[in-house]
PDB file of C-alpha atoms in Angstrom:
ATOM      1  CA  MET A 816       0.000   0.000   0.000  1.00 68.00           C
ATOM      2  CA  ASP A 817       1.622   3.212  -1.184  1.00 88.00           C
ATOM      3  CA  ASP A 818       0.398   6.085   0.988  1.00 95.00           C
ATOM      4  CA  GLY A 819       2.279   8.489  -1.292  1.00 95.00           C
ATOM      5  CA  ALA A 820       0.073   7.492  -4.219  1.00 97.00           C
ATOM      6  CA  VAL A 821      -3.039   8.062  -2.117  1.00 98.00           C
ATOM      7  CA  ARG A 822      -1.752  11.458  -0.989  1.00 98.00           C
ATOM      8  CA  LEU A 823      -0.963  12.434  -4.554  1.00 97.00           C
ATOM      9  CA  HIS A 824      -4.403  11.335  -5.768  1.00 98.00           C
ATOM     10  CA  ILE A 825      -6.069  13.479  -3.103  1.00 98.00           C
ATOM     11  CA  TYR A 826      -3.956  16.504  -3.980  1.00 98.00           C
ATOM     12  CA  ARG A 827      -4.325  16.140  -7.734  1.00 97.00           C
ATOM     13  CA  THR A 828      -8.085  15.737  -7.399  1.00 97.00           C
ATOM     14  CA  LEU A 829      -8.298  18.828  -5.208  1.00 97.00           C
ATOM     15  CA  ALA A 830      -6.164  20.804  -7.646  1.00 97.00           C
ATOM     16  CA  SER A 831      -8.169  19.775 -10.697  1.00 96.00           C
ATOM     17  CA  THR A 832     -11.704  19.806  -9.264  1.00 96.00           C
ATOM     18  CA  GLY A 833     -11.644  21.862  -6.059  1.00 96.00           C
ATOM     19  CA  ARG A 834     -13.101  18.888  -4.168  1.00 96.00           C
ATOM     20  CA  ALA A 835     -11.447  16.349  -1.917  1.00 97.00           C
ATOM     21  CA  PRO A 836     -12.074  12.789  -3.107  1.00 98.00           C
ATOM     22  CA  SER A 837     -13.791  10.353  -0.764  1.00 98.00           C
ATOM     23  CA  ALA A 838     -11.944   7.178   0.135  1.00 97.00           C
ATOM     24  CA  LEU A 839     -14.292   5.332  -2.225  1.00 97.00           C
ATOM     25  CA  GLU A 840     -13.445   7.676  -5.089  1.00 98.00           C
ATOM     26  CA  THR A 841      -9.723   7.358  -4.407  1.00 97.00           C
ATOM     27  CA  ALA A 842     -10.053   3.576  -4.258  1.00 97.00           C
ATOM     28  CA  ALA A 843     -11.781   3.579  -7.639  1.00 97.00           C
ATOM     29  CA  GLY A 844      -9.188   5.930  -9.077  1.00 96.00           C
ATOM     30  CA  LEU A 845      -6.235   3.858  -7.928  1.00 97.00           C
ATOM     31  CA  GLY A 846      -7.745   0.373  -8.311  1.00 96.00           C
ATOM     32  CA  LEU A 847      -7.646  -0.326  -4.568  1.00 96.00           C
ATOM     33  CA  TYR A 848     -10.122  -1.547  -1.984  1.00 97.00           C
ATOM     34  CA  GLN A 849     -11.988   1.119   0.004  1.00 97.00           C
ATOM     35  CA  ASP A 850     -10.813  -0.212   3.376  1.00 96.00           C
ATOM     36  CA  GLU A 851      -7.183  -0.061   2.237  1.00 96.00           C
ATOM     37  CA  VAL A 852      -7.618   3.548   1.214  1.00 97.00           C
ATOM     38  CA  GLU A 853      -9.433   4.444   4.452  1.00 97.00           C
ATOM     39  CA  ALA A 854      -6.475   3.012   6.369  1.00 97.00           C
ATOM     40  CA  ALA A 855      -4.129   5.120   4.223  1.00 98.00           C
ATOM     41  CA  TYR A 856      -6.222   8.252   4.915  1.00 98.00           C
ATOM     42  CA  SER A 857      -5.929   7.503   8.644  1.00 97.00           C
ATOM     43  CA  ARG A 858      -2.156   7.044   8.430  1.00 97.00           C
ATOM     44  CA  LEU A 859      -1.765  10.271   6.462  1.00 97.00           C
ATOM     45  CA  ALA A 860      -3.807  12.044   9.117  1.00 96.00           C
ATOM     46  CA  ALA A 861      -1.661  10.528  11.868  1.00 95.00           C
ATOM     47  CA  GLN A 862       1.393  11.910  10.031  1.00 93.00           C
ATOM     48  CA  ARG A 863      -0.316  15.345   9.867  1.00 92.00           C
ATOM     49  CA  THR A 864      -0.408  15.288   6.095  1.00 94.00           C
ATOM     50  CA  LEU A 865      -4.227  15.502   6.199  1.00 96.00           C
ATOM     51  CA  LEU A 866      -6.829  16.540   8.731  1.00 96.00           C
ATOM     52  CA  LEU A 867      -9.959  14.380   8.601  1.00 97.00           C
ATOM     53  CA  MET A 868     -13.447  15.241   9.790  1.00 96.00           C
ATOM     54  CA  PRO A 869     -14.144  13.731  13.238  1.00 95.00           C
ATOM     55  CA  ASP A 870     -14.932  10.015  13.165  1.00 93.00           C
ATOM     56  CA  SER A 871     -14.823   9.848   9.390  1.00 94.00           C
ATOM     57  CA  HIS A 872     -12.501   9.585   6.417  1.00 96.00           C
ATOM     58  CA  GLU A 873     -13.658  12.839   4.833  1.00 97.00           C
ATOM     59  CA  VAL A 874     -10.818  15.262   4.203  1.00 97.00           C
ATOM     60  CA  ARG A 875     -11.218  18.545   6.064  1.00 97.00           C
ATOM     61  CA  MET A 876      -7.749  19.891   5.279  1.00 97.00           C
ATOM     62  CA  ALA A 877      -5.073  18.848   2.811  1.00 97.00           C
ATOM     63  CA  TRP A 878      -2.947  21.928   3.191  1.00 97.00           C
ATOM     64  CA  PRO A 879      -3.288  24.408   1.570  1.00 98.00           C
ATOM     65  CA  PHE A 880      -6.649  23.066   0.290  1.00 98.00           C
ATOM     66  CA  SER A 881      -9.787  22.884   2.397  1.00 98.00           C
ATOM     67  CA  GLY A 882     -12.145  19.984   1.826  1.00 96.00           C
ATOM     68  CA  VAL A 883     -15.042  22.046   3.166  1.00 96.00           C
ATOM     69  CA  PRO A 884     -16.331  25.540   2.255  1.00 96.00           C
ATOM     70  CA  THR A 885     -14.585  28.405   4.030  1.00 97.00           C
ATOM     71  CA  ALA A 886     -14.378  32.201   3.865  1.00 96.00           C
ATOM     72  CA  PHE A 887     -11.085  31.905   1.932  1.00 97.00           C
ATOM     73  CA  ARG A 888     -11.696  31.509  -1.793  1.00 98.00           C
ATOM     74  CA  VAL A 889      -9.310  31.101  -4.720  1.00 98.00           C
ATOM     75  CA  SER A 890     -10.310  31.158  -8.370  1.00 98.00           C
ATOM     76  CA  GLY A 891      -8.411  30.864 -11.601  1.00 96.00           C
ATOM     77  CA  GLY A 892      -8.592  29.138 -14.958  1.00 93.00           C
ATOM     78  CA  GLY A 893     -12.330  28.550 -14.612  1.00 93.00           C
ATOM     79  CA  GLN A 894     -11.906  26.614 -11.352  1.00 96.00           C
ATOM     80  CA  SER A 895     -12.318  27.582  -7.716  1.00 97.00           C
ATOM     81  CA  TRP A 896     -11.030  26.276  -4.406  1.00 98.00           C
ATOM     82  CA  PHE A 897     -11.435  26.845  -0.701  1.00 98.00           C
ATOM     83  CA  ALA A 898      -8.373  27.485   1.456  1.00 98.00           C
ATOM     84  CA  ASN A 899      -8.021  26.920   5.183  1.00 96.00           C
ATOM     85  CA  CYS A 900      -6.761  30.378   6.063  1.00 95.00           C
ATOM     86  CA  GLY A 901      -5.168  33.512   4.682  1.00 96.00           C
ATOM     87  CA  TRP A 902      -1.802  31.830   4.247  1.00 96.00           C
ATOM     88  CA  ASP A 903      -3.349  28.912   2.396  1.00 97.00           C
ATOM     89  CA  LEU A 904      -4.995  31.285  -0.090  1.00 98.00           C
ATOM     90  CA  PHE A 905      -1.497  32.096  -1.276  1.00 98.00           C
ATOM     91  CA  GLY A 906      -0.456  28.444  -0.933  1.00 98.00           C
ATOM     92  CA  ILE A 907      -3.103  27.366  -3.437  1.00 98.00           C
ATOM     93  CA  ALA A 908      -2.047  30.155  -5.788  1.00 98.00           C
ATOM     94  CA  ALA A 909       1.517  28.838  -5.518  1.00 97.00           C
ATOM     95  CA  LEU A 910       0.335  25.442  -6.811  1.00 94.00           C
ATOM     96  CA  LEU A 911      -1.564  26.789  -9.796  1.00 89.00           C
ATOM     97  CA  PRO A 912       0.093  27.290 -13.154  1.00 88.00           C
ATOM     98  CA  GLY A 913      -1.700  30.522 -14.075  1.00 92.00           C
ATOM     99  CA  ASP A 914      -3.046  33.702 -12.565  1.00 97.00           C
ATOM    100  CA  SER A 915      -5.451  33.593  -9.652  1.00 97.00           C
ATOM    101  CA  LEU A 916      -7.795  35.721  -7.587  1.00 98.00           C
ATOM    102  CA  LEU A 917      -7.739  35.368  -3.798  1.00 98.00           C
ATOM    103  CA  GLU A 918     -10.763  36.585  -1.839  1.00 98.00           C
ATOM    104  CA  THR A 919     -11.635  36.885   1.814  1.00 97.00           C
ATOM    105  CA  GLU A 920     -12.611  39.617   4.272  1.00 97.00           C
ATOM    106  CA  CYS A 921     -10.677  41.737   6.742  1.00 96.00           C
ATOM    107  CA  GLN A 922     -11.365  39.857   9.958  1.00 93.00           C
ATOM    108  CA  ASP A 923     -11.575  43.111  11.887  1.00 93.00           C
ATOM    109  CA  CYS A 924     -13.917  45.281   9.826  1.00 96.00           C
ATOM    110  CA  GLY A 925     -15.400  42.757   7.398  1.00 95.00           C
ATOM    111  CA  GLU A 926     -14.369  44.683   4.301  1.00 96.00           C
ATOM    112  CA  SER A 927     -13.768  42.496   1.254  1.00 97.00           C
ATOM    113  CA  LEU A 928     -10.132  41.825   0.459  1.00 97.00           C
ATOM    114  CA  ALA A 929      -9.168  40.718  -3.028  1.00 97.00           C
ATOM    115  CA  VAL A 930      -5.620  39.972  -4.120  1.00 98.00           C
ATOM    116  CA  ARG A 931      -4.588  39.004  -7.619  1.00 98.00           C
ATOM    117  CA  ILE A 932      -1.568  36.912  -8.494  1.00 97.00           C
ATOM    118  CA  THR A 933      -0.710  37.939 -12.032  1.00 97.00           C
ATOM    119  CA  ASN A 934       2.388  36.656 -13.812  1.00 96.00           C
ATOM    120  CA  GLY A 935       3.739  35.655 -10.429  1.00 95.00           C
ATOM    121  CA  GLN A 936       3.309  39.129  -8.947  1.00 96.00           C
ATOM    122  CA  VAL A 937       1.069  40.140  -6.034  1.00 97.00           C
ATOM    123  CA  GLU A 938      -1.497  42.834  -6.778  1.00 97.00           C
ATOM    124  CA  GLY A 939      -3.517  44.041  -3.831  1.00 95.00           C
ATOM    125  CA  SER A 940      -3.215  45.441  -0.360  1.00 94.00           C
ATOM    126  CA  GLY A 941      -3.468  44.049   3.125  1.00 96.00           C
ATOM    127  CA  MET A 942      -1.339  41.970   5.444  1.00 97.00           C
ATOM    128  CA  ILE A 943      -1.437  38.679   7.277  1.00 97.00           C
ATOM    129  CA  HIS A 944      -1.365  38.089  10.999  1.00 95.00           C
ATOM    130  CA  PHE A 945      -0.004  34.837  12.415  1.00 94.00           C
ATOM    131  CA  ALA A 946      -1.599  34.684  15.847  1.00 89.00           C
ATOM    132  CA  VAL A 947      -0.039  31.411  16.999  1.00 89.00           C
ATOM    133  CA  PRO A 948       3.723  30.839  17.329  1.00 90.00           C
ATOM    134  CA  VAL A 949       5.048  28.002  15.182  1.00 89.00           C
ATOM    135  CA  ALA A 950       5.777  25.766  18.189  1.00 87.00           C
ATOM    136  CA  LYS A 951       2.062  25.809  19.094  1.00 84.00           C
ATOM    137  CA  TRP A 952       0.558  25.358  15.630  1.00 80.00           C
ATOM    138  CA  TRP A 953      -0.530  21.805  16.291  1.00 76.00           C
ATOM    139  CA  ASP A 954      -2.026  22.459  19.727  1.00 77.00           C
ATOM    140  CA  ASP A 955      -5.240  23.353  17.900  1.00 74.00           C
ATOM    141  CA  ILE A 956      -4.613  23.229  14.153  1.00 70.00           C
ATOM    142  CA  ALA A 957      -8.148  24.275  13.210  1.00 69.00           C
ATOM    143  CA  TYR A 958      -7.705  27.520  15.203  1.00 69.00           C
ATOM    144  CA  THR A 959      -4.159  28.013  13.918  1.00 66.00           C
TER     145      THR A 959
ATOM    146  CA  MET B 764      -3.707  32.940   9.847  1.00 90.00           C
ATOM    147  CA  LEU B 765      -6.018  35.768   8.899  1.00 94.00           C
ATOM    148  CA  LEU B 766      -5.815  38.669   6.489  1.00 96.00           C
ATOM    149  CA  PHE B 767      -6.463  42.244   7.548  1.00 97.00           C
ATOM    150  CA  ARG B 768      -6.557  45.597   5.802  1.00 96.00           C
ATOM    151  CA  SER B 769      -3.658  46.818   7.938  1.00 96.00           C
ATOM    152  CA  GLU B 770      -1.674  46.096  11.088  1.00 94.00           C
ATOM    153  CA  GLU B 771      -4.002  48.449  12.955  1.00 95.00           C
ATOM    154  CA  HIS B 772      -6.944  46.231  12.044  1.00 96.00           C
ATOM    155  CA  ALA B 773      -5.015  43.137  13.196  1.00 96.00           C
ATOM    156  CA  ALA B 774      -4.136  44.866  16.473  1.00 95.00           C
ATOM    157  CA  ASN B 775      -7.782  45.787  17.004  1.00 96.00           C
ATOM    158  CA  TRP B 776      -8.848  42.192  16.334  1.00 95.00           C
ATOM    159  CA  CYS B 777      -6.315  41.008  18.939  1.00 95.00           C
ATOM    160  CA  ARG B 778      -7.381  43.619  21.467  1.00 95.00           C
ATOM    161  CA  LEU B 779     -11.036  42.595  21.216  1.00 95.00           C
ATOM    162  CA  ARG B 780     -10.057  38.979  21.883  1.00 93.00           C
ATOM    163  CA  SER B 781      -7.468  39.710  24.554  1.00 93.00           C
ATOM    164  CA  VAL B 782      -4.726  37.957  22.585  1.00 91.00           C
ATOM    165  CA  GLU B 783      -1.243  39.263  21.899  1.00 91.00           C
ATOM    166  CA  LEU B 784      -0.326  40.499  18.464  1.00 93.00           C
ATOM    167  CA  GLY B 785       1.641  37.697  16.828  1.00 93.00           C
ATOM    168  CA  ALA B 786       3.676  37.986  13.634  1.00 95.00           C
ATOM    169  CA  VAL B 787       2.661  40.356  10.852  1.00 96.00           C
ATOM    170  CA  LEU B 788       3.853  39.892   7.264  1.00 96.00           C
ATOM    171  CA  ASN B 789       3.249  41.936   4.144  1.00 97.00           C
ATOM    172  CA  LEU B 790       1.682  40.185   1.154  1.00 97.00           C
ATOM    173  CA  GLU B 791       4.924  39.999  -0.819  1.00 97.00           C
ATOM    174  CA  THR B 792       6.681  38.120   1.994  1.00 97.00           C
ATOM    175  CA  LEU B 793       3.612  35.918   2.418  1.00 97.00           C
ATOM    176  CA  TRP B 794       3.714  35.072  -1.290  1.00 98.00           C
ATOM    177  CA  GLU B 795       7.396  34.129  -1.105  1.00 97.00           C
ATOM    178  CA  LEU B 796       6.712  32.020   2.008  1.00 97.00           C
ATOM    179  CA  SER B 797       3.782  30.312   0.286  1.00 97.00           C
ATOM    180  CA  LYS B 798       5.769  29.395  -2.813  1.00 97.00           C
ATOM    181  CA  ALA B 799       8.579  27.976  -0.706  1.00 96.00           C
ATOM    182  CA  TRP B 800       6.304  26.143   1.760  1.00 95.00           C
ATOM    183  CA  TYR B 801       3.610  24.799  -0.549  1.00 96.00           C
ATOM    184  CA  GLY B 802       5.093  24.849  -4.046  1.00 95.00           C
ATOM    185  CA  ASP B 803       6.072  21.170  -3.983  1.00 95.00           C
ATOM    186  CA  ARG B 804       2.814  19.640  -2.690  1.00 96.00           C
ATOM    187  CA  LEU B 805       1.719  18.289  -6.082  1.00 96.00           C
ATOM    188  CA  ARG B 806       5.030  16.545  -6.681  1.00 95.00           C
ATOM    189  CA  PRO B 807       5.085  12.745  -6.359  1.00 95.00           C
ATOM    190  CA  ASP B 808       8.291  12.910  -4.321  1.00 94.00           C
ATOM    191  CA  TRP B 809       6.939  15.419  -1.792  1.00 95.00           C
ATOM    192  CA  ARG B 810       7.983  14.721   1.777  1.00 92.00           C
ATOM    193  CA  ARG B 811       7.535  16.578   5.019  1.00 90.00           C
ATOM    194  CA  ARG B 812      10.406  18.906   5.801  1.00 92.00           C
ATOM    195  CA  THR B 813      12.500  18.324   8.871  1.00 92.00           C
ATOM    196  CA  ARG B 814      12.411  20.947  11.600  1.00 92.00           C
ATOM    197  CA  ASP B 815      15.847  22.165  10.556  1.00 94.00           C
ATOM    198  CA  GLU B 816      14.658  22.519   6.955  1.00 95.00           C
ATOM    199  CA  MET B 817      11.604  24.462   8.106  1.00 94.00           C
ATOM    200  CA  HIS B 818      13.766  26.758  10.212  1.00 94.00           C
ATOM    201  CA  GLU B 819      16.096  27.295   7.242  1.00 95.00           C
ATOM    202  CA  LEU B 820      13.119  28.112   5.020  1.00 95.00           C
ATOM    203  CA  PHE B 821      11.772  30.665   7.499  1.00 95.00           C
ATOM    204  CA  ALA B 822      15.225  32.177   8.035  1.00 95.00           C
ATOM    205  CA  SER B 823      15.752  32.539   4.269  1.00 96.00           C
ATOM    206  CA  LEU B 824      12.789  34.947   4.317  1.00 96.00           C
ATOM    207  CA  GLY B 825      14.082  36.854   7.323  1.00 95.00           C
ATOM    208  CA  LEU B 826      11.799  35.009   9.762  1.00 95.00           C
ATOM    209  CA  ALA B 827      14.357  34.116  12.397  1.00 91.00           C
ATOM    210  CA  GLU B 828      12.643  35.232  15.614  1.00 92.00           C
ATOM    211  CA  PRO B 829      11.648  32.641  18.283  1.00 92.00           C
ATOM    212  CA  PHE B 830       8.055  32.933  16.977  1.00 94.00           C
ATOM    213  CA  TRP B 831       9.186  30.995  13.880  1.00 94.00           C
ATOM    214  CA  ARG B 832      10.834  28.101  15.699  1.00 92.00           C
ATOM    215  CA  PHE B 833       9.313  24.696  16.344  1.00 86.00           C
ATOM    216  CA  ASP B 834      11.410  24.154  19.474  1.00 82.00           C
TER     217      ASP B 834
END
C-alpha cells in the first residue's frame, strides 16, 4: 500500500476539481479496496499530512486546500477552491500554473479583500497576521 | 492565519479577543513564504520537511525570531 500514491491522488483531485475525493473515489481511481484507502487516509492524518473530519474519512484539510467551504476563496482558470486560512490562499495560488484571484474579508472590519496573483506578482493590499507561534501550531490546528 | 486591511486592524482584532499580536507579514513576503512552503505539494516525491529545513526556510525569508521556531 503506497500512501504516497493516495496522498498524490487526493492533492491532484483537489487541484483539478476543487473537491477532496472520498476514500471510495480514491479507491476507484487507484484500483484499490476502500478499506485499504481508508487506512491510508488515517495514516496520512496521523502523520499530519491531512486533517480528517471527526470520526470519518472525509478530508477537512489537505494543506493548503480545504475539503469544506470556508471564507477563503481562490479562483483561476475557470476553477475555484477553498483554502483553510489567509496563508493557504497564497499556498493554493503557488500550486496553480496561471493567474489567480484570492478573496476573503478583513477579519476586523469585514471589508472584502481581493488579491490578484498575475504573472507571479502580487497585486492588492493588506497583510497577514499569524496569531499562533510556530511551536504551538498543532495544539489546535483548526484555530491556527 | 487571517488577512487584515492593515496592522491596525489586526491589532484591534487582537485587542477585542485579549490575545497578543503575533507575527505580521506583508503580502509579498507571504507570497514568497507560500511558494517555498507549498510549491512542492503536487510533486510525487513530496515529503515533510524536517524541523531544521523548516527553520532554514523561514530564516531565508528573514523570519528568524523565536516565533518561527518549532522548538
